[in-house]
CSV table of C-alpha atoms and ligand atoms in Angstrom, one decimal:
chain,number,residue,atom,x,y,z
A,249,UNK,CA,0.0,0.0,0.0
A,250,UNK,CA,1.2,3.4,-0.7
A,251,UNK,CA,2.6,5.6,2.0
A,252,UNK,CA,-0.2,7.4,3.7
A,253,UNK,CA,1.6,10.4,5.1
A,254,UNK,CA,4.5,12.0,3.5
A,255,UNK,CA,6.1,14.9,5.2
A,256,UNK,CA,8.5,16.6,2.8
A,257,UNK,CA,10.1,19.1,5.2
A,258,UNK,CA,10.3,17.0,8.3
A,259,UNK,CA,7.9,17.9,11.0
A,260,UNK,CA,8.7,21.6,11.1
A,261,UNK,CA,5.5,23.7,11.9
A,262,UNK,CA,5.7,27.1,10.4
A,263,UNK,CA,3.3,29.9,11.0
A,264,UNK,CA,1.0,30.3,8.0
A,265,UNK,CA,-1.1,33.4,7.4
A,266,UNK,CA,-3.1,32.4,4.3
A,267,UNK,CA,-4.3,28.9,3.5
A,268,UNK,CA,-5.8,28.3,-0.1
A,269,UNK,CA,-8.1,25.4,-0.2
A,270,UNK,CA,-8.9,23.8,-3.7
A,271,UNK,CA,-11.0,20.7,-4.3
A,272,UNK,CA,-9.7,19.0,-7.3
A,273,UNK,CA,-11.7,16.4,-9.3
A,274,UNK,CA,-10.2,15.5,-12.6
A,275,UNK,CA,-8.5,18.7,-13.4
A,276,UNK,CA,-5.2,17.4,-14.8
A,277,UNK,CA,-4.9,20.2,-17.5
A,278,UNK,CA,-5.8,23.0,-15.2
A,279,UNK,CA,-3.6,22.1,-12.3
A,280,UNK,CA,-0.2,23.2,-13.5
A,281,UNK,CA,-1.5,26.6,-15.0
A,282,UNK,CA,-3.6,27.2,-11.7
A,283,UNK,CA,-0.5,26.6,-9.7
A,284,UNK,CA,1.7,29.0,-11.6
A,285,UNK,CA,-0.9,31.8,-11.5
A,286,UNK,CA,-1.5,31.3,-7.8
A,287,UNK,CA,2.2,31.3,-7.1
A,288,UNK,CA,2.7,34.5,-8.9
A,289,UNK,CA,0.0,36.3,-6.9
A,290,UNK,CA,0.9,34.8,-3.5
A,291,UNK,CA,4.5,35.5,-3.9
A,292,UNK,CA,3.8,39.1,-4.6
A,293,UNK,CA,1.7,39.3,-1.3
A,294,UNK,CA,4.7,38.6,0.8
A,295,UNK,CA,2.7,36.8,3.4
A,296,UNK,CA,3.2,33.2,4.5
A,297,UNK,CA,0.9,30.8,2.7
A,298,UNK,CA,0.1,27.3,2.0
A,299,UNK,CA,-2.0,25.8,-0.9
A,300,UNK,CA,-4.0,22.8,-0.1
A,301,UNK,CA,-5.0,20.7,-3.0
A,302,UNK,CA,-7.7,18.2,-2.0
A,303,UNK,CA,-7.9,15.5,-4.6
A,304,UNK,CA,-11.5,14.3,-4.5
A,305,UNK,CA,-11.1,10.8,-6.0
A,306,UNK,CA,-9.8,12.0,-9.5
A,307,UNK,CA,-9.5,9.2,-12.1
A,308,UNK,CA,-7.0,11.2,-14.2
A,309,UNK,CA,-3.5,12.3,-13.4
A,310,UNK,CA,-4.5,15.1,-11.0
A,311,UNK,CA,-3.0,13.4,-8.1
A,312,UNK,CA,0.3,12.6,-9.7
A,313,UNK,CA,0.5,16.3,-10.6
A,314,UNK,CA,-0.3,17.4,-7.0
A,315,UNK,CA,2.4,15.0,-5.5
A,316,UNK,CA,4.9,16.4,-8.0
A,317,UNK,CA,4.0,20.0,-7.2
A,318,UNK,CA,4.2,19.2,-3.4
A,319,UNK,CA,7.7,17.7,-3.8
A,320,UNK,CA,9.0,20.7,-5.5
A,321,UNK,CA,7.3,23.5,-3.6
A,322,UNK,CA,7.0,23.4,0.2
A,323,UNK,CA,4.0,25.7,0.2
A,324,UNK,CA,1.9,22.9,-1.4
A,325,UNK,CA,-0.1,20.4,0.8
A,326,UNK,CA,-1.7,17.5,-1.1
A,327,UNK,CA,-4.6,15.6,0.3
A,328,UNK,CA,-5.8,12.4,-1.4
A,329,UNK,CA,-9.3,11.1,-0.8
A,330,UNK,CA,-10.0,7.4,-1.2
A,331,UNK,CA,-13.0,8.1,-3.4
A,332,UNK,CA,-15.0,10.9,-4.8
A,333,UNK,CA,-16.8,12.4,-1.7
A,334,UNK,CA,-17.9,15.6,-3.4
A,335,UNK,CA,-16.7,19.2,-3.5
A,336,UNK,CA,-18.1,20.2,-0.1
A,337,UNK,CA,-16.4,17.2,1.6
A,338,UNK,CA,-13.1,18.2,0.0
A,339,UNK,CA,-13.5,21.9,1.2
A,340,UNK,CA,-14.3,20.6,4.6
A,341,UNK,CA,-11.1,18.5,4.8
A,342,UNK,CA,-9.2,21.6,3.6
A,343,UNK,CA,-10.7,23.6,6.5
A,344,UNK,CA,-9.6,20.9,9.0
A,345,UNK,CA,-6.0,20.9,8.1
A,346,UNK,CA,-5.6,24.5,7.1
A,347,UNK,CA,-3.1,26.2,9.4
A,348,UNK,CA,-3.6,29.8,8.1
A,349,UNK,CA,-5.3,32.7,9.9
A,350,UNK,CA,-7.3,33.2,6.8
A,351,UNK,CA,-8.7,30.4,4.6
A,352,UNK,CA,-9.5,31.1,0.9
A,353,UNK,CA,-11.5,28.6,-1.1
A,354,UNK,CA,-11.6,28.5,-5.0
A,355,UNK,CA,-12.2,26.1,-7.8
A,356,UNK,CA,-9.5,24.2,-9.5
A,357,UNK,CA,-10.8,24.7,-13.0
A,358,UNK,CA,-9.5,28.3,-13.6
A,359,UNK,CA,-12.9,29.7,-13.6
A,360,UNK,CA,-12.0,31.8,-10.5
A,361,UNK,CA,-9.0,34.1,-11.0
A,362,UNK,CA,-6.2,34.0,-8.4
A,363,UNK,CA,-5.7,37.7,-9.3
A,364,UNK,CA,-8.8,38.4,-7.1
A,365,UNK,CA,-7.1,37.1,-4.0
A,366,UNK,CA,-5.5,40.4,-2.8
A,367,UNK,CA,-8.6,42.3,-3.0
A,368,UNK,CA,-10.5,39.6,-1.0
A,369,UNK,CA,-7.8,39.8,1.7
A,370,UNK,CA,-7.9,43.7,1.7
A,371,UNK,CA,-11.7,43.7,2.3
A,372,UNK,CA,-11.5,40.9,4.9
A,373,UNK,CA,-9.0,43.1,6.8
A,374,UNK,CA,-11.5,46.0,6.8
A,375,UNK,CA,-13.2,43.9,9.7
A,376,UNK,CA,-15.2,41.0,8.0
A,377,UNK,CA,-15.2,37.4,8.9
A,378,UNK,CA,-16.3,36.3,5.3
A,379,UNK,CA,-15.8,38.0,2.0
A,380,UNK,CA,-17.7,36.1,-0.8
A,381,UNK,CA,-17.0,36.5,-4.5
A,382,UNK,CA,-19.6,37.6,-6.8
A,383,UNK,CA,-19.4,36.4,-10.4
A,384,UNK,CA,-21.0,39.6,-11.7
A,385,UNK,CA,-20.2,38.7,-15.3
A,386,UNK,CA,-20.7,35.0,-15.2
A,387,UNK,CA,-19.3,33.0,-18.1
A,388,UNK,CA,-21.5,29.9,-17.9
A,389,UNK,CA,-24.4,28.7,-20.1
A,390,UNK,CA,-27.3,31.0,-19.5
A,391,UNK,CA,-30.2,28.6,-19.5
A,392,UNK,CA,-28.6,25.7,-17.7
A,393,UNK,CA,-26.4,27.6,-15.2
A,394,UNK,CA,-26.8,31.3,-14.8
A,395,UNK,CA,-30.6,31.5,-14.9
A,396,UNK,CA,-31.2,28.7,-12.4
A,397,UNK,CA,-28.5,30.1,-10.2
A,398,UNK,CA,-30.1,33.6,-10.3
A,399,UNK,CA,-33.4,32.1,-9.0
A,400,UNK,CA,-31.6,30.1,-6.4
A,401,UNK,CA,-29.7,33.1,-5.2
A,402,UNK,CA,-32.9,35.1,-4.9
A,403,UNK,CA,-34.6,32.4,-2.9
A,404,UNK,CA,-31.5,31.9,-0.6
A,405,UNK,CA,-31.3,35.6,0.0
A,406,UNK,CA,-35.0,35.9,0.9
A,407,UNK,CA,-35.0,32.8,3.1
A,408,UNK,CA,-31.9,33.1,5.1
A,409,UNK,CA,-31.8,36.9,5.4
A,410,UNK,CA,-28.1,36.9,4.3
A,411,UNK,CA,-28.0,39.0,1.2
A,412,UNK,CA,-25.5,38.1,-1.3
A,413,UNK,CA,-25.8,38.1,-5.1
A,414,UNK,CA,-24.0,34.8,-5.7
A,415,UNK,CA,-23.9,32.1,-3.1
A,416,UNK,CA,-22.5,29.5,-5.6
A,417,UNK,CA,-19.2,31.3,-6.2
A,418,UNK,CA,-16.5,29.2,-4.6
A,419,UNK,CA,-14.0,32.1,-4.4
A,420,UNK,CA,-14.5,33.2,-0.8
A,421,UNK,CA,-12.1,34.3,2.1
A,422,UNK,CA,-12.9,33.2,5.6
A,423,UNK,CA,-11.4,34.1,8.9
A,424,UNK,CA,-10.2,30.6,9.9
A,425,UNK,CA,-11.9,30.5,13.4
A,426,UNK,CA,-15.1,31.1,11.6
A,427,UNK,CA,-14.6,28.5,8.8
A,428,UNK,CA,-13.5,25.9,11.3
A,429,UNK,CA,-16.7,26.2,13.3
A,430,UNK,CA,-19.1,25.6,10.3
A,431,UNK,CA,-20.6,22.2,9.9
A,432,UNK,CA,-20.1,21.5,6.3
A,433,UNK,CA,-21.9,18.5,5.0
A,434,UNK,CA,-23.5,17.3,1.8
A,435,UNK,CA,-23.5,20.0,-0.9
A,436,UNK,CA,-23.8,22.9,1.7
A,437,UNK,CA,-20.8,24.8,1.0
A,438,UNK,CA,-22.8,27.5,-0.8
A,439,UNK,CA,-24.7,28.0,2.4
A,440,UNK,CA,-21.6,28.6,4.5
A,441,UNK,CA,-22.1,32.3,4.6
A,442,UNK,CA,-25.7,31.9,5.7
A,443,UNK,CA,-24.8,29.3,8.4
A,444,UNK,CA,-21.9,31.6,9.5
A,445,UNK,CA,-24.6,34.2,10.4
A,446,UNK,CA,-25.6,31.9,13.1
A,447,UNK,CA,-22.1,32.2,14.7
A,448,UNK,CA,-22.3,35.9,14.4
A,449,UNK,CA,-20.1,36.3,11.5
A,450,UNK,CA,-19.8,39.6,9.6
A,451,UNK,CA,-20.2,39.0,5.8
A,452,UNK,CA,-19.8,40.9,2.6
A,453,UNK,CA,-19.3,40.4,-1.0
A,454,UNK,CA,-17.1,41.8,-3.8
A,455,UNK,CA,-17.4,41.4,-7.6
A,456,UNK,CA,-14.8,38.9,-8.9
A,457,UNK,CA,-13.8,37.9,-12.4
A,458,UNK,CA,-15.1,34.7,-13.9
A,459,UNK,CA,-13.7,32.8,-16.8
A,460,UNK,CA,-15.3,30.1,-19.0
A,461,UNK,CA,-14.1,26.5,-18.4
A,462,UNK,CA,-11.5,25.8,-21.0
A,463,UNK,CA,-10.1,22.4,-20.0
A,464,UNK,CA,-12.0,19.5,-18.4
A,465,UNK,CA,-15.8,19.2,-17.9
A,466,UNK,CA,-18.2,20.7,-15.3
A,467,UNK,CA,-19.1,18.1,-12.8
A,468,UNK,CA,-22.6,19.3,-12.3
A,469,UNK,CA,-25.8,19.5,-14.3
A,470,UNK,CA,-29.2,21.0,-13.9
A,471,UNK,CA,-30.2,18.7,-11.2
A,472,UNK,CA,-28.1,20.7,-8.9
A,473,UNK,CA,-30.8,23.5,-8.7
A,474,UNK,CA,-33.2,21.0,-7.1
A,475,UNK,CA,-30.7,19.8,-4.7
A,476,UNK,CA,-29.8,23.3,-3.7
A,477,UNK,CA,-33.6,24.1,-3.1
A,478,UNK,CA,-34.0,21.1,-0.9
A,479,UNK,CA,-30.8,22.0,1.0
A,480,UNK,CA,-32.4,25.4,1.5
A,481,UNK,CA,-35.2,24.0,3.6
A,482,UNK,CA,-32.5,22.4,5.9
A,483,UNK,CA,-30.6,25.6,6.1
A,484,UNK,CA,-33.7,27.7,7.2
A,485,UNK,CA,-34.4,25.0,9.8
A,486,UNK,CA,-30.8,25.0,11.0
A,487,UNK,CA,-30.7,28.8,11.1
A,488,UNK,CA,-33.9,29.5,12.9
A,489,UNK,CA,-35.1,26.3,14.7
A,490,UNK,CA,-32.1,24.0,15.3
A,491,UNK,CA,-32.5,24.6,19.0
A,492,UNK,CA,-36.2,24.6,19.0
A,493,UNK,CA,-37.6,22.0,16.5
A,494,UNK,CA,-40.8,21.6,18.4
A,495,UNK,CA,-41.9,25.2,17.4
A,496,UNK,CA,-41.9,24.2,13.7
A,497,UNK,CA,-43.3,20.6,13.9
A,498,UNK,CA,-45.5,21.3,16.9
A,499,UNK,CA,-46.7,24.6,15.5
A,500,UNK,CA,-48.0,23.2,12.3
A,501,UNK,CA,-49.2,20.0,14.2
A,502,UNK,CA,-51.1,22.0,16.6
A,503,UNK,CA,-53.0,24.0,13.9
A,504,UNK,CA,-53.9,20.9,12.0
A,505,UNK,CA,-55.0,19.2,15.2
A,506,UNK,CA,-57.2,22.0,16.2
A,507,UNK,CA,-58.9,22.3,12.8
A,508,UNK,CA,-59.5,18.5,12.8
A,509,UNK,CA,-60.7,18.4,16.5
A,510,UNK,CA,-63.3,21.2,15.9
A,511,UNK,CA,-64.5,19.6,12.7
A,512,UNK,CA,-65.1,16.3,14.6
A,513,UNK,CA,-66.6,18.2,17.5
A,514,UNK,CA,-69.1,19.7,15.0
A,515,UNK,CA,-70.0,16.3,13.6
A,516,UNK,CA,-70.5,14.9,17.1
A,517,UNK,CA,-72.7,17.8,17.9
A,518,UNK,CA,-75.0,17.2,14.9
A,519,UNK,CA,-75.0,13.5,15.4
A,520,UNK,CA,-76.1,13.7,19.1
A,521,UNK,CA,-78.3,16.7,19.1
A,522,UNK,CA,-79.7,16.9,15.6
A,523,UNK,CA,-79.7,13.1,15.2
A,524,UNK,CA,-78.2,13.4,11.7
A,525,UNK,CA,-76.2,10.6,10.0
A,526,UNK,CA,-72.6,11.5,9.7
A,527,UNK,CA,-71.1,8.4,8.2
A,528,UNK,CA,-71.3,9.8,4.6
A,529,UNK,CA,-69.8,13.2,5.5
A,530,UNK,CA,-66.5,14.0,3.9
A,531,UNK,CA,-65.7,16.2,7.0
A,532,UNK,CA,-65.4,13.0,9.0
A,533,UNK,CA,-62.5,11.9,6.9
A,534,UNK,CA,-61.0,15.3,6.8
A,535,UNK,CA,-61.2,15.8,10.5
A,536,UNK,CA,-59.9,12.4,11.4
A,537,UNK,CA,-56.9,13.0,9.0
A,538,UNK,CA,-56.1,16.4,10.5
A,539,UNK,CA,-56.3,15.1,14.1
A,540,UNK,CA,-54.0,12.2,13.2
A,541,UNK,CA,-51.5,14.3,11.2
A,542,UNK,CA,-51.5,16.8,14.0
A,543,UNK,CA,-50.7,14.2,16.6
A,544,UNK,CA,-47.9,12.8,14.4
A,545,UNK,CA,-46.4,16.2,13.8
A,546,UNK,CA,-46.3,17.1,17.4
A,547,UNK,CA,-44.6,13.8,18.3
A,548,UNK,CA,-42.1,14.4,15.5
A,549,UNK,CA,-41.3,17.8,17.1
A,550,UNK,CA,-40.8,16.2,20.5
A,551,UNK,CA,-38.6,13.4,19.0
A,552,UNK,CA,-36.7,16.2,17.2
A,553,UNK,CA,-36.2,18.2,20.5
A,554,UNK,CA,-34.7,15.0,22.1
A,555,UNK,CA,-32.3,14.6,19.0
A,556,UNK,CA,-31.3,18.2,19.3
A,557,UNK,CA,-30.4,17.7,22.9
A,558,UNK,CA,-28.3,14.6,22.1
A,559,UNK,CA,-26.7,16.6,19.3
A,560,UNK,CA,-25.5,19.4,21.5
A,561,UNK,CA,-24.5,17.2,24.5
A,562,UNK,CA,-22.7,14.6,22.5
A,563,UNK,CA,-20.5,17.2,20.8
A,564,UNK,CA,-20.5,19.3,23.9
A,565,UNK,CA,-21.7,22.1,21.7
A,566,UNK,CA,-23.1,25.2,23.4
A,567,UNK,CA,-26.2,27.0,22.1
A,568,UNK,CA,-24.1,30.3,22.2
A,569,UNK,CA,-20.7,31.6,21.4
A,570,UNK,CA,-18.7,33.7,23.7
A,571,UNK,CA,-16.6,36.6,22.1
A,572,UNK,CA,-14.8,37.6,25.1
A,573,UNK,CA,-15.0,37.4,28.9
A,574,UNK,CA,-14.1,40.1,31.3
A,575,UNK,CA,-13.8,39.4,35.0
A,576,UNK,CA,-11.3,40.3,37.8
A,577,UNK,CA,-8.3,39.7,35.8
A,578,UNK,CA,-7.7,35.9,36.2
A,579,UNK,CA,-10.2,33.6,34.5
A,580,UNK,CA,-11.5,30.9,36.5
A,581,UNK,CA,-11.2,27.2,35.2
A,582,UNK,CA,-14.9,27.3,34.4
A,583,UNK,CA,-14.6,30.5,32.5
A,584,UNK,CA,-11.5,29.2,30.5
A,585,UNK,CA,-13.2,26.0,29.7
A,586,UNK,CA,-16.4,27.8,28.4
A,587,UNK,CA,-14.3,30.1,26.3
A,588,UNK,CA,-12.1,27.5,24.8
A,589,UNK,CA,-14.9,25.0,24.0
A,590,UNK,CA,-16.5,27.8,22.1
A,591,UNK,CA,-13.6,29.3,20.1
B,886,UDP,N1,-15.1,19.1,-7.5
B,886,UDP,C1,-14.8,18.2,-6.6
B,886,UDP,N2,-15.6,17.1,-6.4
B,886,UDP,C2,-16.7,16.9,-7.2
B,886,UDP,C3,-17.1,17.9,-8.1
B,886,UDP,C4,-16.3,19.0,-8.3
B,886,UDP,O1,-13.7,18.4,-6.0
B,886,UDP,O2,-17.3,15.9,-6.9
B,886,UDP,C5,-14.3,20.4,-7.8
B,886,UDP,C6,-13.9,20.5,-9.2
B,886,UDP,O3,-12.7,19.9,-9.6
B,886,UDP,C7,-13.7,22.1,-9.3
B,886,UDP,C8,-14.7,22.5,-8.3
B,886,UDP,O4,-15.0,21.5,-7.4
B,886,UDP,O5,-12.4,22.5,-8.7
B,886,UDP,C9,-16.1,23.0,-9.0
B,886,UDP,O6,-16.5,22.2,-9.9
B,886,UDP,P1,-17.1,22.5,-11.4
B,886,UDP,O7,-16.1,23.5,-12.1
B,886,UDP,O8,-17.4,21.2,-12.0
B,886,UDP,O9,-18.4,23.3,-10.9
B,886,UDP,P2,-19.1,24.5,-11.7
B,886,UDP,O10,-18.0,25.6,-11.9
B,886,UDP,O11,-19.5,24.0,-13.0
B,886,UDP,O12,-20.2,24.9,-10.8
B,887,MG,MG1,-16.3,25.5,-12.7
């Protein structure tokens, strides 16, 4: 079996200011060009940096190329997935190992332009936690990409209350302590700014360049739009109700139950007092159905509450994040523990 961990410069830990995280899935033609362009931008910045290429199960020569680059240039970190886990998982792995104070994500297909990095950093340093790229002049097919994305962006903006023009743009800069706190599963990377709002992040966007894809193929089709819309439900839930699921399920459940309950009460009334036959009344089925659905939803809400508690307690997560603590000068052990757990 191939060596799993290869450290080229021994175990020296150097301070890193900027970590660039790039998911790579079959980008063999793009990698060498991307590397050259990135290097020329980053060397000009005169800041310490690392470039983390996460190879997400490529079937072409991408990993060979990443390995070669890493052996030649100590700024490169290569991570090789066992199989294709998806772009979001690749970003997540990058976030986990990034050493920088700032993490910048981008695509590996040359559609994002490394020349935008200095501008992202500049704006981040004006006091933001996330600066998101906005592909103002997007170079993708209008019908299959740009139009669905406009609609999705509008929906996401309305639903989450985080107002960006372009959630899907991978080129983003994050303050590392924010990026590392975000749960990044499934295909959620576009929702990171929205989720970041729940940890109190300050978010802004700037226009960035966008180029057509020249080498290799896009990994996504139109079906992504539907997945994004489904994910949006989850994000809305996570943002507003993750600590109080009973409010959603129970709220709807209670309304249904009450409508059903009064419908049945009415039927009982006319049966008993007016002596009418109610067996043939559609209202009977309607009422019964509503009462049952109501009870089901309320129980789902209670189960969800229990799961939420397990979720927070199992991970020792707190439903709050402390920015700073001020007390008599020395922090008590409890204060330190709370602070560290949350930061
Ligand atoms: N990517 C990945 N795993 C996947 C799909 C894509 O790592 O399963 C990478 C891909 O190599 C590229 C980036 O994610 O660097 C964006 O993919 P793509 O260009 O296909 O998306 P699009 O620009 O078409 O939205
Ligand atoms: Mg692309």
